[in-house]
Amino acid sequence: MPQLKLAFKLPAMVVIIALATGAGLGLAAYFAGNAIVTQQAEQRLSAAASNATSALSAYLKEVSEDLTLFAGRAEIAANIDLFSGAMRSLKGQGEPTELLQDAYITQNPNAAGERLLLDSSDKLPVYDLHHRALHSDFRDLLLKRGYYDIFLFDTDFNNVYSVTKEADFGTNFAENGGPWAESGLGKVVRAAMAAEAGQVFLTDFAAYGPSAGAPASFIATPVYDQGWLIGVIAYQMSSTRIGAVLNRTQGLGETGEMFLVGQDNLVRNDAPGTPENDVFTLKLEGSAVTAALGGTAAMAPLEHHQGAAYVAASEPLSFGGVDWAVVALESQADIAAPSAGLRNTMLGIGAIMLVLAAIVSVLLARTITRPVSRLTDAMAEIADDKFELVVPGLERADELGYMAEAVEVFRSNGLKMRDLRAAELDMSDERAGQVRVIQNLQRDIGVVVSAAIDGDFSQRLAADQTDADLRQLASNVNALVDTVDRGLNETGTVLAALARADLSVRMHGEYKGAFGQLKSDTNAVAEQLSDIVMQLRDTSGALKTATGEILSGANDLSERTTRQAATIEETSAAIEQLSRTVLDNANEADAASRQAHSVSGDAEASGAVMGQATAAMDRITQSSAKISNIIGMIDDIAFQTNLLALNASVEAARAGDAGKGFAVVAVEVRRLAQSAASASADVKALIEQSAVEVDGGSRLVGDAAERLVAVQEAIKSNALLLQGIARASREQASSIDEVTVAVRQMDEMTQHNAALVEETNAAIEQTEAQASELDRVISVFTLEPRVGDEHGYAPPPRLKFASGG
């Protein structure tokens, strides 16, 4: 097997040391970086899932509070009673459900999704009156809050009112009742009907027939008035609103997705990054989802998007008796992308450093091996008895110069020996013995030089030569080999220590020339690396301290931002409640104004009626006078008849027995005349009394008419005042709405700031972790003890080069 030359061994050794050092540091940095990136990705996913869970829980709590707030308002209970009564009054016209659906659905001039724009059907007067007064407020509530529909139910489980007017409007939701009684809406209505005030019931999302099979979730609570159950109010929530709440979550990568998963492992929202609708079509199965559905947060790998590897972080969410899992997903390729970039960057830098190390080592080795090679060639020619050459390197003042001088001595001695051999061919045995000694010495010198060419500096010449010149020659050759051996050993020791990340080892031998320069350059490299590592250690410590202070400040800022967001959210809710109150006052003022106008019209009509009543009284008085005259005439007729009957009786008495029958008739006629006179007298007295009463009534009607005119004027004044109050209330409501919008914008900006603070905290924690990792990486270097340390330098071990490479 051919032996490798020193010209190859020396640069190869430096390159191998640099390669081993760079590979070790690179692998350590890569694995540490990969672990940090993976840990940060998991923390990011967990934080995203937790934030989404908190946001969704807050939204559901807001819906619940909104529901119970409206359920506690007296006008809601009153309107349920009014709607229920209006619906019962329709039974005289036909089936109430059919009449309501025909008026508000079939005959509705608006399309299916816009039926809520109709305030009154003008076909059912009693129901339309109440519907017109309430519908606009509930429609505004639905549009502002983003609900799909709002329902009112009476105690007979009838849906007496809804905003969107779908096929469930007017139907019955009692058990085994209408066509939709067994839906989720029917279940929450029956549960709420049997509950106490303030209790809220929720159903999971499911396909709902009246809404064209769209996924729907229902939330309901009972309505009580003075301790009496009046009915139920319910909201219908769409999955689109839930998806909007989840999609506001920040902190995920490009492949990040957020889902709400039910007990059937089907998602309840549509992710914006997928072209198809994910609701009830995408199924997520895995240990993380199973654990969250069981009530425990978890993180685990999960196959998603046609078997692609994803990492899932899940959080449990329970509300109103329904259990869900909030799942945050991100692809493993996206998570590993920073590690792959770090790996590629380190490979590129390592390749560049390796090339530079190879170039530097080759250039450094050539400063040693090229002169040695020239000397070796000269020695080989001298060994072949070619003594006419010029020995290279005689002008150098370093060890190679000494070697060149020694070779020059070999050449000179070779010339002398060649001349001596020519002149003393026939010398005595003693002379031949000396020649053999010189030849042996020359052969030993060749062995030592050949071993040195092969990198083996352990060979030496025997120092027991009988001739003083030969002893000096052997001593010079041994000194040359020993100098090269010591220089290379110390250089190798320093380089080996550098490979072990030990920067405390230096060259301490006394050298001159090229070896002195080699010693200076090698020690300078170690010193420079020591200074760099010390600076890195100081910088890393300062960076870690600064990062810790920044992290503490950022955490404090995050807490204060969170408290500020909560305060603004409470303020926004209070202002919205105030706005609704002012708007309700304005509506009530408008209603009062309309009622005042109506009362004013009634008063005017009453005044007209009073005038007609007065005229009627006058006509009655005139009629009474005429009747009184007629009664007087009847009284005169009765008096005359009485006289005639009396005369007839007298004449019948005169006639004797012949006039007895006529006398009887005369008596009866007289009695009838007397009865008629008595009756006419009574009637006359009553008519006179009636005339007196009618006259008094006329005066009272006149007074009442005057009072009605005064009341009418006062009602008109009150109507004008109520109109002014209504206008002022609406202006106040408009101003409060503007303040509400501003507070809501402040709330959104505060929430955004809180999210940014969370991201800043995550970045600072990452920086602190990287600073700690940098401390760990730097700590592997062993530095030279500083002045005053109790430990000094240990003597470098002697490096041995085995014969034959």
PDB file of N, CA and C in Angstrom, residues 492-557:
ATOM      1  N   GLY A 492       0.034  20.149  15.794  1.00  0.00           N
ATOM      2  CA  GLY A 492      -1.047  19.160  15.830  1.00  0.00           C
ATOM      3  C   GLY A 492      -1.796  19.182  17.142  1.00  0.00           C
ATOM      4  N   THR A 493      -1.073  19.392  18.257  1.00  0.00           N
ATOM      5  CA  THR A 493      -1.724  19.450  19.575  1.00  0.00           C
ATOM      6  C   THR A 493      -2.723  20.601  19.645  1.00  0.00           C
ATOM      7  N   VAL A 494      -2.280  21.777  19.149  1.00  0.00           N
ATOM      8  CA  VAL A 494      -3.177  22.941  19.182  1.00  0.00           C
ATOM      9  C   VAL A 494      -4.400  22.692  18.303  1.00  0.00           C
ATOM     10  N   LEU A 495      -4.162  22.139  17.086  1.00  0.00           N
ATOM     11  CA  LEU A 495      -5.284  21.883  16.174  1.00  0.00           C
ATOM     12  C   LEU A 495      -6.233  20.831  16.750  1.00  0.00           C
ATOM     13  N   ALA A 496      -5.677  19.791  17.390  1.00  0.00           N
ATOM     14  CA  ALA A 496      -6.536  18.782  18.005  1.00  0.00           C
ATOM     15  C   ALA A 496      -7.366  19.380  19.134  1.00  0.00           C
ATOM     16  N   ALA A 497      -6.744  20.282  19.922  1.00  0.00           N
ATOM     17  CA  ALA A 497      -7.506  20.952  20.981  1.00  0.00           C
ATOM     18  C   ALA A 497      -8.619  21.809  20.393  1.00  0.00           C
ATOM     19  N   LEU A 498      -8.308  22.500  19.287  1.00  0.00           N
ATOM     20  CA  LEU A 498      -9.361  23.282  18.614  1.00  0.00           C
ATOM     21  C   LEU A 498     -10.501  22.375  18.170  1.00  0.00           C
ATOM     22  N   ALA A 499     -10.171  21.183  17.667  1.00  0.00           N
ATOM     23  CA  ALA A 499     -11.212  20.243  17.243  1.00  0.00           C
ATOM     24  C   ALA A 499     -12.072  19.816  18.432  1.00  0.00           C
ATOM     25  N   ARG A 500     -11.499  19.775  19.639  1.00  0.00           N
ATOM     26  CA  ARG A 500     -12.259  19.415  20.843  1.00  0.00           C
ATOM     27  C   ARG A 500     -12.924  20.630  21.483  1.00  0.00           C
ATOM     28  N   ALA A 501     -12.891  21.812  20.790  1.00  0.00           N
ATOM     29  CA  ALA A 501     -13.453  23.068  21.302  1.00  0.00           C
ATOM     30  C   ALA A 501     -12.689  23.553  22.523  1.00  0.00           C
ATOM     31  N   ASP A 502     -11.416  23.150  22.648  1.00  0.00           N
ATOM     32  CA  ASP A 502     -10.559  23.604  23.750  1.00  0.00           C
ATOM     33  C   ASP A 502      -9.652  24.691  23.194  1.00  0.00           C
ATOM     34  N   LEU A 503      -9.908  25.933  23.631  1.00  0.00           N
ATOM     35  CA  LEU A 503      -9.148  27.076  23.108  1.00  0.00           C
ATOM     36  C   LEU A 503      -8.033  27.516  24.060  1.00  0.00           C
ATOM     37  N   SER A 504      -7.714  26.701  25.052  1.00  0.00           N
ATOM     38  CA  SER A 504      -6.708  27.105  26.044  1.00  0.00           C
ATOM     39  C   SER A 504      -5.304  26.592  25.725  1.00  0.00           C
ATOM     40  N   VAL A 505      -5.162  25.745  24.708  1.00  0.00           N
ATOM     41  CA  VAL A 505      -3.865  25.134  24.390  1.00  0.00           C
ATOM     42  C   VAL A 505      -3.087  26.055  23.448  1.00  0.00           C
ATOM     43  N   ARG A 506      -1.749  26.208  23.704  1.00  0.00           N
ATOM     44  CA  ARG A 506      -0.885  27.055  22.871  1.00  0.00           C
ATOM     45  C   ARG A 506       0.428  26.307  22.578  1.00  0.00           C
ATOM     46  N   MET A 507       1.169  26.795  21.590  1.00  0.00           N
ATOM     47  CA  MET A 507       2.520  26.297  21.303  1.00  0.00           C
ATOM     48  C   MET A 507       3.513  27.079  22.177  1.00  0.00           C
ATOM     49  N   HIS A 508       4.394  26.335  22.900  1.00  0.00           N
ATOM     50  CA  HIS A 508       5.321  26.983  23.843  1.00  0.00           C
ATOM     51  C   HIS A 508       6.782  26.742  23.504  1.00  0.00           C
ATOM     52  N   GLY A 509       7.055  25.929  22.529  1.00  0.00           N
ATOM     53  CA  GLY A 509       8.451  25.643  22.179  1.00  0.00           C
ATOM     54  C   GLY A 509       9.166  26.846  21.592  1.00  0.00           C
ATOM     55  N   GLU A 510      10.504  26.777  21.654  1.00  0.00           N
ATOM     56  CA  GLU A 510      11.346  27.829  21.072  1.00  0.00           C
ATOM     57  C   GLU A 510      11.667  27.444  19.640  1.00  0.00           C
ATOM     58  N   TYR A 511      11.198  28.283  18.680  1.00  0.00           N
ATOM     59  CA  TYR A 511      11.409  28.002  17.266  1.00  0.00           C
ATOM     60  C   TYR A 511      11.891  29.262  16.577  1.00  0.00           C
ATOM     61  N   LYS A 512      12.519  29.033  15.447  1.00  0.00           N
ATOM     62  CA  LYS A 512      13.017  30.152  14.651  1.00  0.00           C
ATOM     63  C   LYS A 512      12.495  30.004  13.228  1.00  0.00           C
ATOM     64  N   GLY A 513      12.505  31.122  12.501  1.00  0.00           N
ATOM     65  CA  GLY A 513      12.185  31.082  11.084  1.00  0.00           C
ATOM     66  C   GLY A 513      10.742  30.682  10.823  1.00  0.00           C
ATOM     67  N   ALA A 514      10.574  29.746   9.862  1.00  0.00           N
ATOM     68  CA  ALA A 514       9.235  29.333   9.447  1.00  0.00           C
ATOM     69  C   ALA A 514       8.476  28.693  10.594  1.00  0.00           C
ATOM     70  N   PHE A 515       9.178  27.888  11.453  1.00  0.00           N
ATOM     71  CA  PHE A 515       8.497  27.277  12.593  1.00  0.00           C
ATOM     72  C   PHE A 515       8.111  28.317  13.623  1.00  0.00           C
ATOM     73  N   GLY A 516       8.935  29.367  13.766  1.00  0.00           N
ATOM     74  CA  GLY A 516       8.545  30.467  14.658  1.00  0.00           C
ATOM     75  C   GLY A 516       7.322  31.185  14.141  1.00  0.00           C
ATOM     76  N   GLN A 517       7.291  31.409  12.795  1.00  0.00           N
ATOM     77  CA  GLN A 517       6.104  32.033  12.204  1.00  0.00           C
ATOM     78  C   GLN A 517       4.885  31.124  12.345  1.00  0.00           C
ATOM     79  N   LEU A 518       5.096  29.792  12.155  1.00  0.00           N
ATOM     80  CA  LEU A 518       4.001  28.844  12.321  1.00  0.00           C
ATOM     81  C   LEU A 518       3.459  28.870  13.752  1.00  0.00           C
ATOM     82  N   LYS A 519       4.384  28.925  14.729  1.00  0.00           N
ATOM     83  CA  LYS A 519       3.963  29.013  16.123  1.00  0.00           C
ATOM     84  C   LYS A 519       3.149  30.289  16.375  1.00  0.00           C
ATOM     85  N   SER A 520       3.661  31.428  15.852  1.00  0.00           N
ATOM     86  CA  SER A 520       2.958  32.701  16.052  1.00  0.00           C
ATOM     87  C   SER A 520       1.576  32.681  15.417  1.00  0.00           C
ATOM     88  N   ASP A 521       1.504  32.152  14.168  1.00  0.00           N
ATOM     89  CA  ASP A 521       0.193  32.121  13.483  1.00  0.00           C
ATOM     90  C   ASP A 521      -0.790  31.184  14.188  1.00  0.00           C
ATOM     91  N   THR A 522      -0.299  30.002  14.621  1.00  0.00           N
ATOM     92  CA  THR A 522      -1.192  29.044  15.296  1.00  0.00           C
ATOM     93  C   THR A 522      -1.724  29.615  16.601  1.00  0.00           C
ATOM     94  N   ASN A 523      -0.824  30.210  17.411  1.00  0.00           N
ATOM     95  CA  ASN A 523      -1.264  30.812  18.671  1.00  0.00           C
ATOM     96  C   ASN A 523      -2.210  31.996  18.427  1.00  0.00           C
ATOM     97  N   ALA A 524      -1.953  32.753  17.325  1.00  0.00           N
ATOM     98  CA  ALA A 524      -2.840  33.891  17.011  1.00  0.00           C
ATOM     99  C   ALA A 524      -4.244  33.406  16.675  1.00  0.00           C
ATOM    100  N   VAL A 525      -4.316  32.285  15.927  1.00  0.00           N
ATOM    101  CA  VAL A 525      -5.634  31.716  15.607  1.00  0.00           C
ATOM    102  C   VAL A 525      -6.382  31.341  16.890  1.00  0.00           C
ATOM    103  N   ALA A 526      -5.713  30.644  17.808  1.00  0.00           N
ATOM    104  CA  ALA A 526      -6.345  30.246  19.064  1.00  0.00           C
ATOM    105  C   ALA A 526      -6.768  31.464  19.884  1.00  0.00           C
ATOM    106  N   GLU A 527      -5.873  32.506  19.927  1.00  0.00           N
ATOM    107  CA  GLU A 527      -6.205  33.710  20.684  1.00  0.00           C
ATOM    108  C   GLU A 527      -7.430  34.408  20.083  1.00  0.00           C
ATOM    109  N   GLN A 528      -7.447  34.498  18.725  1.00  0.00           N
ATOM    110  CA  GLN A 528      -8.566  35.166  18.066  1.00  0.00           C
ATOM    111  C   GLN A 528      -9.878  34.424  18.334  1.00  0.00           C
ATOM    112  N   LEU A 529      -9.852  33.086  18.226  1.00  0.00           N
ATOM    113  CA  LEU A 529     -11.052  32.301  18.512  1.00  0.00           C
ATOM    114  C   LEU A 529     -11.484  32.481  19.965  1.00  0.00           C
ATOM    115  N   SER A 530     -10.522  32.536  20.898  1.00  0.00           N
ATOM    116  CA  SER A 530     -10.850  32.734  22.310  1.00  0.00           C
ATOM    117  C   SER A 530     -11.547  34.080  22.516  1.00  0.00           C
ATOM    118  N   ASP A 531     -10.992  35.136  21.883  1.00  0.00           N
ATOM    119  CA  ASP A 531     -11.622  36.458  22.017  1.00  0.00           C
ATOM    120  C   ASP A 531     -13.040  36.462  21.456  1.00  0.00           C
ATOM    121  N   ILE A 532     -13.222  35.806  20.290  1.00  0.00           N
ATOM    122  CA  ILE A 532     -14.556  35.765  19.669  1.00  0.00           C
ATOM    123  C   ILE A 532     -15.551  35.044  20.578  1.00  0.00           C
ATOM    124  N   VAL A 533     -15.134  33.880  21.120  1.00  0.00           N
ATOM    125  CA  VAL A 533     -16.027  33.113  21.985  1.00  0.00           C
ATOM    126  C   VAL A 533     -16.344  33.896  23.262  1.00  0.00           C
ATOM    127  N   MET A 534     -15.321  34.602  23.839  1.00  0.00           N
ATOM    128  CA  MET A 534     -15.568  35.414  25.026  1.00  0.00           C
ATOM    129  C   MET A 534     -16.583  36.521  24.725  1.00  0.00           C
ATOM    130  N   GLN A 535     -16.414  37.188  23.557  1.00  0.00           N
ATOM    131  CA  GLN A 535     -17.369  38.231  23.180  1.00  0.00           C
ATOM    132  C   GLN A 535     -18.769  37.643  22.991  1.00  0.00           C
ATOM    133  N   LEU A 536     -18.830  36.460  22.343  1.00  0.00           N
ATOM    134  CA  LEU A 536     -20.130  35.815  22.162  1.00  0.00           C
ATOM    135  C   LEU A 536     -20.777  35.481  23.512  1.00  0.00           C
ATOM    136  N   ARG A 537     -19.936  35.016  24.467  1.00  0.00           N
ATOM    137  CA  ARG A 537     -20.472  34.673  25.790  1.00  0.00           C
ATOM    138  C   ARG A 537     -21.001  35.913  26.495  1.00  0.00           C
ATOM    139  N   ASP A 538     -20.250  37.021  26.451  1.00  0.00           N
ATOM    140  CA  ASP A 538     -20.709  38.261  27.080  1.00  0.00           C
ATOM    141  C   ASP A 538     -21.974  38.778  26.403  1.00  0.00           C
ATOM    142  N   THR A 539     -21.950  38.754  25.039  1.00  0.00           N
ATOM    143  CA  THR A 539     -23.122  39.238  24.284  1.00  0.00           C
ATOM    144  C   THR A 539     -24.353  38.381  24.579  1.00  0.00           C
ATOM    145  N   SER A 540     -24.141  37.057  24.672  1.00  0.00           N
ATOM    146  CA  SER A 540     -25.262  36.164  24.944  1.00  0.00           C
ATOM    147  C   SER A 540     -25.855  36.456  26.324  1.00  0.00           C
ATOM    148  N   GLY A 541     -24.990  36.674  27.308  1.00  0.00           N
ATOM    149  CA  GLY A 541     -25.494  36.980  28.642  1.00  0.00           C
ATOM    150  C   GLY A 541     -26.282  38.285  28.662  1.00  0.00           C
ATOM    151  N   ALA A 542     -25.717  39.331  28.001  1.00  0.00           N
ATOM    152  CA  ALA A 542     -26.430  40.609  27.943  1.00  0.00           C
ATOM    153  C   ALA A 542     -27.757  40.466  27.220  1.00  0.00           C
ATOM    154  N   LEU A 543     -27.737  39.691  26.105  1.00  0.00           N
ATOM    155  CA  LEU A 543     -28.968  39.476  25.341  1.00  0.00           C
ATOM    156  C   LEU A 543     -30.016  38.761  26.195  1.00  0.00           C
ATOM    157  N   LYS A 544     -29.594  37.763  26.956  1.00  0.00           N
ATOM    158  CA  LYS A 544     -30.544  37.019  27.790  1.00  0.00           C
ATOM    159  C   LYS A 544     -31.140  37.925  28.871  1.00  0.00           C
ATOM    160  N   THR A 545     -30.278  38.780  29.485  1.00  0.00           N
ATOM    161  CA  THR A 545     -30.784  39.701  30.503  1.00  0.00           C
ATOM    162  C   THR A 545     -31.775  40.685  29.918  1.00  0.00           C
ATOM    163  N   ALA A 546     -31.403  41.284  28.741  1.00  0.00           N
ATOM    164  CA  ALA A 546     -32.307  42.246  28.098  1.00  0.00           C
ATOM    165  C   ALA A 546     -33.606  41.589  27.678  1.00  0.00           C
ATOM    166  N   THR A 547     -33.496  40.356  27.167  1.00  0.00           N
ATOM    167  CA  THR A 547     -34.707  39.649  26.728  1.00  0.00           C
ATOM    168  C   THR A 547     -35.624  39.368  27.914  1.00  0.00           C
ATOM    169  N   GLY A 548     -35.038  39.012  29.042  1.00  0.00           N
ATOM    170  CA  GLY A 548     -35.853  38.765  30.223  1.00  0.00           C
ATOM    171  C   GLY A 548     -36.591  40.022  30.671  1.00  0.00           C
ATOM    172  N   GLU A 549     -35.877  41.196  30.647  1.00  0.00           N
ATOM    173  CA  GLU A 549     -36.537  42.442  31.025  1.00  0.00           C
ATOM    174  C   GLU A 549     -37.652  42.791  30.053  1.00  0.00           C
ATOM    175  N   ILE A 550     -37.377  42.617  28.742  1.00  0.00           N
ATOM    176  CA  ILE A 550     -38.414  42.920  27.725  1.00  0.00           C
ATOM    177  C   ILE A 550     -39.607  41.994  27.911  1.00  0.00           C
ATOM    178  N   LEU A 551     -39.346  40.707  28.186  1.00  0.00           N
ATOM    179  CA  LEU A 551     -40.430  39.743  28.371  1.00  0.00           C
ATOM    180  C   LEU A 551     -41.291  40.118  29.578  1.00  0.00           C
ATOM    181  N   SER A 552     -40.610  40.570  30.677  1.00  0.00           N
ATOM    182  CA  SER A 552     -41.368  40.976  31.860  1.00  0.00           C
ATOM    183  C   SER A 552     -42.267  42.161  31.540  1.00  0.00           C
ATOM    184  N   GLY A 553     -41.682  43.179  30.824  1.00  0.00           N
ATOM    185  CA  GLY A 553     -42.489  44.337  30.429  1.00  0.00           C
ATOM    186  C   GLY A 553     -43.613  43.958  29.499  1.00  0.00           C
ATOM    187  N   ALA A 554     -43.334  43.068  28.550  1.00  0.00           N
ATOM    188  CA  ALA A 554     -44.373  42.658  27.591  1.00  0.00           C
ATOM    189  C   ALA A 554     -45.495  41.905  28.301  1.00  0.00           C
ATOM    190  N   ASN A 555     -45.146  41.075  29.288  1.00  0.00           N
ATOM    191  CA  ASN A 555     -46.192  40.354  30.038  1.00  0.00           C
ATOM    192  C   ASN A 555     -47.073  41.332  30.798  1.00  0.00           C
ATOM    193  N   ASP A 556     -46.420  42.345  31.421  1.00  0.00           N
ATOM    194  CA  ASP A 556     -47.194  43.363  32.131  1.00  0.00           C
ATOM    195  C   ASP A 556     -48.113  44.111  31.170  1.00  0.00           C
ATOM    196  N   LEU A 557     -47.551  44.483  29.993  1.00  0.00           N
ATOM    197  CA  LEU A 557     -48.360  45.170  28.970  1.00  0.00           C
ATOM    198  C   LEU A 557     -49.513  44.291  28.506  1.00  0.00           C
TER     199      LEU A 557
END
